[in-house]
Amino acid sequence: MIVETRDLTRCYQLGSSRITAVNEANLQIAEGSIVSIVGPSGSGKTTLLNLIGLNDEPTSGEVYFKERKTSTISDKERREIRLRDIGFIFQTFNLLPTLTALENVELPMALLGTPQRTQRIQAIECLGSVGLAERLEHKPRELSNGEMQRVAIARALANNPTLILADEPTGELDSETGREIIELLLRLSTEKATTVIVATHDERVAEVSKAKLAIRDGEIKT
Ligand SMILES: Nc1ncnc2c1ncn2[C@@H]1O[C@H](COP(=O)(O)OP(=O)(O)OP(=O)(O)O)[C@@H](O)[C@H]1O
Ligand SMILES: [Mg+2]
């Protein structure tokens, strides 16, 4: 298993109200699979992806990454895993506004110490694969929402991750571009054995998935 969760729970405390955004989730995700997580707005999809992607820490329970318990590893190692192994496509993109599309995609490679020339070649290739070869020098504010989403996808691919966590990756795309992105994710899974976990409302994504998890009020129903 590339990812396993045991009784994974995340509560948010806001004043006197307590929200259980993920409630005792037990998941087993096999290497190379495509898994979709579907559920209504507010059901806990983003919270779950953030926990699996080691961007957040559970209130209780555990995430295992490649059979390793992640609660006890050092911050340095968590960061290393996030950079090297995990490509995160954020629902709100999280692009750096002062950097161009090319520089945004180069950044995770720079953080790993990849030689500059390799960064450039790889970034151009990743942006090409999402149809943005003509937008390399654009800053996020000079891009459409769908183009920003595609830069975020290219950035997630930059370090050749073993796991891609995609939060509504086709949410801002027209149906044709969305279809191309789905095909790209599918290709990564079949050709490179990349594991893809995708939170989505897009039925087409759910259709190509090997497993579909439904989430409602933080509870997973398989
Ligand atoms: N930082 C936070 N503090 C307090 N409550 C939060 C926080 N983040 C999320 N929540 C709450 O947790 C629940 C789950 O939120 P989450 O963002 O995981 O839902 P989602 O399934 O991704 O929704 P959407 O489809 O709209 O993106 C929601 O009720 C939300 O209001
Ligand atoms: Mg969300």
XYZ file of C-alpha atoms in Angstrom, residues 1-215:
215
model
C 0.000 0.000 0.000
C 1.259 3.458 -0.787
C -1.186 5.097 1.627
C -3.051 3.691 4.544
C -5.081 5.535 7.136
C -6.247 4.184 10.472
C -9.149 5.821 12.276
C -8.039 9.097 10.747
C -9.907 11.987 12.341
C -9.629 15.751 11.981
C -11.739 18.095 14.066
C -11.826 21.850 13.808
C -12.647 23.869 16.863
C -14.091 27.296 16.123
C -15.178 29.052 19.302
C -17.639 26.724 20.964
C -18.476 24.734 17.848
C -16.570 21.641 16.877
C -16.670 20.233 13.369
C -15.512 16.709 12.633
C -14.357 17.174 9.057
C -12.920 13.660 8.735
C -14.292 10.975 11.004
C -12.335 7.751 11.609
C -11.404 7.117 7.994
C -9.806 3.758 7.270
C -8.357 3.661 3.770
C -5.987 1.413 1.898
C -4.683 2.757 -1.364
C -2.637 0.475 -3.580
C 0.311 1.691 -5.582
C -0.569 2.671 -9.161
C -4.302 2.953 -8.596
C -6.624 5.830 -9.382
C -9.042 6.527 -6.582
C -11.722 9.168 -6.674
C -13.274 10.771 -3.631
C -16.736 12.110 -4.269
C -19.005 13.926 -1.907
C -20.957 17.152 -1.483
C -19.379 20.481 -0.638
C -18.158 20.548 2.961
C -18.046 16.734 3.263
C -14.315 16.669 4.075
C -12.570 15.972 0.746
C -9.955 18.732 0.982
C -9.350 18.001 4.665
C -8.730 14.334 3.854
C -6.329 15.127 0.987
C -4.402 17.564 3.204
C -3.975 14.865 5.833
C -2.848 12.250 3.304
C -0.492 14.799 1.699
C 1.099 15.588 5.079
C 0.038 19.238 4.822
C -1.970 18.881 8.023
C -1.922 16.769 11.158
C -4.791 14.616 12.386
C -6.612 15.167 15.673
C -6.363 11.423 16.133
C -5.564 8.379 14.050
C -2.709 7.801 11.692
C -1.510 8.136 8.106
C 0.978 5.573 6.826
C 2.957 6.511 3.743
C 4.693 3.574 2.055
C 4.133 1.543 5.232
C 5.715 4.241 7.409
C 3.899 5.800 10.297
C 4.007 9.533 9.571
C 3.156 10.952 13.011
C 6.578 10.183 14.402
C 8.826 11.240 11.526
C 10.732 14.537 11.712
C 9.536 17.766 10.076
C 12.528 17.644 7.777
C 11.577 14.203 6.558
C 7.912 15.159 6.112
C 9.006 18.051 3.943
C 11.263 15.752 1.960
C 8.415 13.269 1.339
C 6.076 16.096 0.308
C 8.594 17.442 -2.163
C 9.928 14.226 -3.608
C 7.019 11.821 -3.488
C 3.830 13.845 -3.516
C 2.416 16.165 -6.156
C -0.422 18.226 -4.727
C -2.903 19.993 -7.005
C -4.635 22.487 -4.713
C -8.279 23.369 -5.195
C -7.301 27.056 -5.026
C -4.082 26.498 -7.040
C -1.706 28.203 -4.519
C 0.523 29.599 -7.257
C 3.075 32.223 -6.278
C 1.811 35.503 -7.775
C 5.237 37.047 -8.428
C 6.558 34.066 -10.366
C 5.864 33.210 -13.994
C 4.178 29.939 -14.962
C 7.601 28.511 -15.790
C 9.099 29.635 -12.457
C 6.137 28.272 -10.508
C 6.713 24.853 -12.061
C 10.490 25.060 -11.540
C 10.153 25.891 -7.844
C 9.606 22.373 -6.430
C 12.566 21.173 -8.488
C 14.726 24.072 -7.234
C 13.806 23.128 -3.660
C 15.148 19.634 -4.332
C 18.389 20.996 -5.755
C 17.733 19.935 -9.353
C 20.234 21.581 -11.764
C 18.795 24.713 -13.350
C 19.004 23.446 -16.897
C 17.123 20.273 -15.995
C 14.519 22.344 -14.137
C 13.876 24.405 -17.242
C 13.633 21.446 -19.621
C 11.356 19.521 -17.275
C 9.146 22.566 -16.535
C 8.663 23.262 -20.242
C 7.733 19.623 -20.771
C 5.233 19.618 -17.874
C 3.612 22.846 -19.069
C 3.481 21.423 -22.588
C 1.701 18.328 -21.308
C -1.127 20.498 -19.931
C -1.361 22.568 -23.117
C 0.429 25.681 -21.841
C 3.538 25.769 -24.020
C 2.504 29.269 -25.124
C 2.087 30.724 -21.619
C 5.496 30.145 -20.031
C 6.199 33.779 -19.166
C 2.747 34.667 -17.853
C 2.272 35.451 -14.172
C -0.817 33.956 -12.476
C -2.815 37.218 -12.739
C -2.220 37.174 -16.491
C -3.762 33.716 -16.817
C -7.352 32.512 -16.922
C -8.612 30.316 -14.068
C -8.365 27.189 -16.189
C -4.807 28.116 -17.189
C -3.869 28.656 -13.525
C -5.327 25.282 -12.727
C -3.194 23.725 -15.438
C -0.039 25.441 -14.109
C -0.901 23.953 -10.715
C -1.183 20.526 -12.384
C 2.163 20.990 -14.188
C 3.808 21.987 -10.903
C 2.455 18.852 -9.228
C 4.078 16.738 -11.966
C 7.456 18.491 -11.769
C 9.313 16.152 -9.414
C 7.836 12.978 -10.925
C 5.874 12.135 -7.781
C 4.805 8.611 -6.886
C 1.537 10.005 -5.519
C -0.620 12.756 -6.996
C -3.295 14.304 -4.808
C -5.663 16.281 -6.976
C -8.344 18.465 -5.429
C -11.016 19.149 -8.071
C -8.399 19.267 -10.855
C -10.981 19.820 -13.586
C -13.151 22.259 -11.638
C -12.198 25.298 -13.709
C -11.807 23.596 -17.061
C -14.084 23.376 -20.092
C -15.137 19.862 -20.966
C -12.516 19.336 -23.697
C -9.569 20.540 -21.557
C -10.988 18.608 -18.605
C -11.034 15.454 -20.690
C -7.369 15.985 -21.659
C -6.392 16.389 -17.996
C -8.249 13.216 -17.058
C -6.429 11.384 -19.851
C -3.128 12.785 -18.594
C -3.784 11.520 -15.050
C -4.857 8.155 -16.426
C -1.700 7.945 -18.553
C 0.498 8.701 -15.539
C -1.169 5.925 -13.647
C -0.880 3.326 -16.406
C 2.538 4.270 -17.831
C 4.420 5.423 -14.749
C 2.465 3.572 -12.060
C 1.792 6.886 -10.355
C -0.946 6.659 -7.745
C -3.644 9.287 -8.190
C -6.169 10.284 -5.548
C -8.644 12.792 -6.844
C -11.420 14.674 -5.111
C -14.004 15.517 -7.707
C -17.545 16.245 -8.734
C -16.669 15.311 -12.315
C -18.430 12.060 -13.198
C -15.917 11.393 -15.968
C -13.081 11.281 -13.426
C -15.075 8.940 -11.228
C -15.697 6.725 -14.280
C -12.019 6.140 -15.070
C -11.165 5.494 -11.408
C -10.463 1.990 -10.195
C -12.079 2.743 -6.881
C -14.586 5.311 -5.828
C -14.916 6.481 -2.268
C -17.982 8.388 -1.218
C -17.622 10.813 1.645
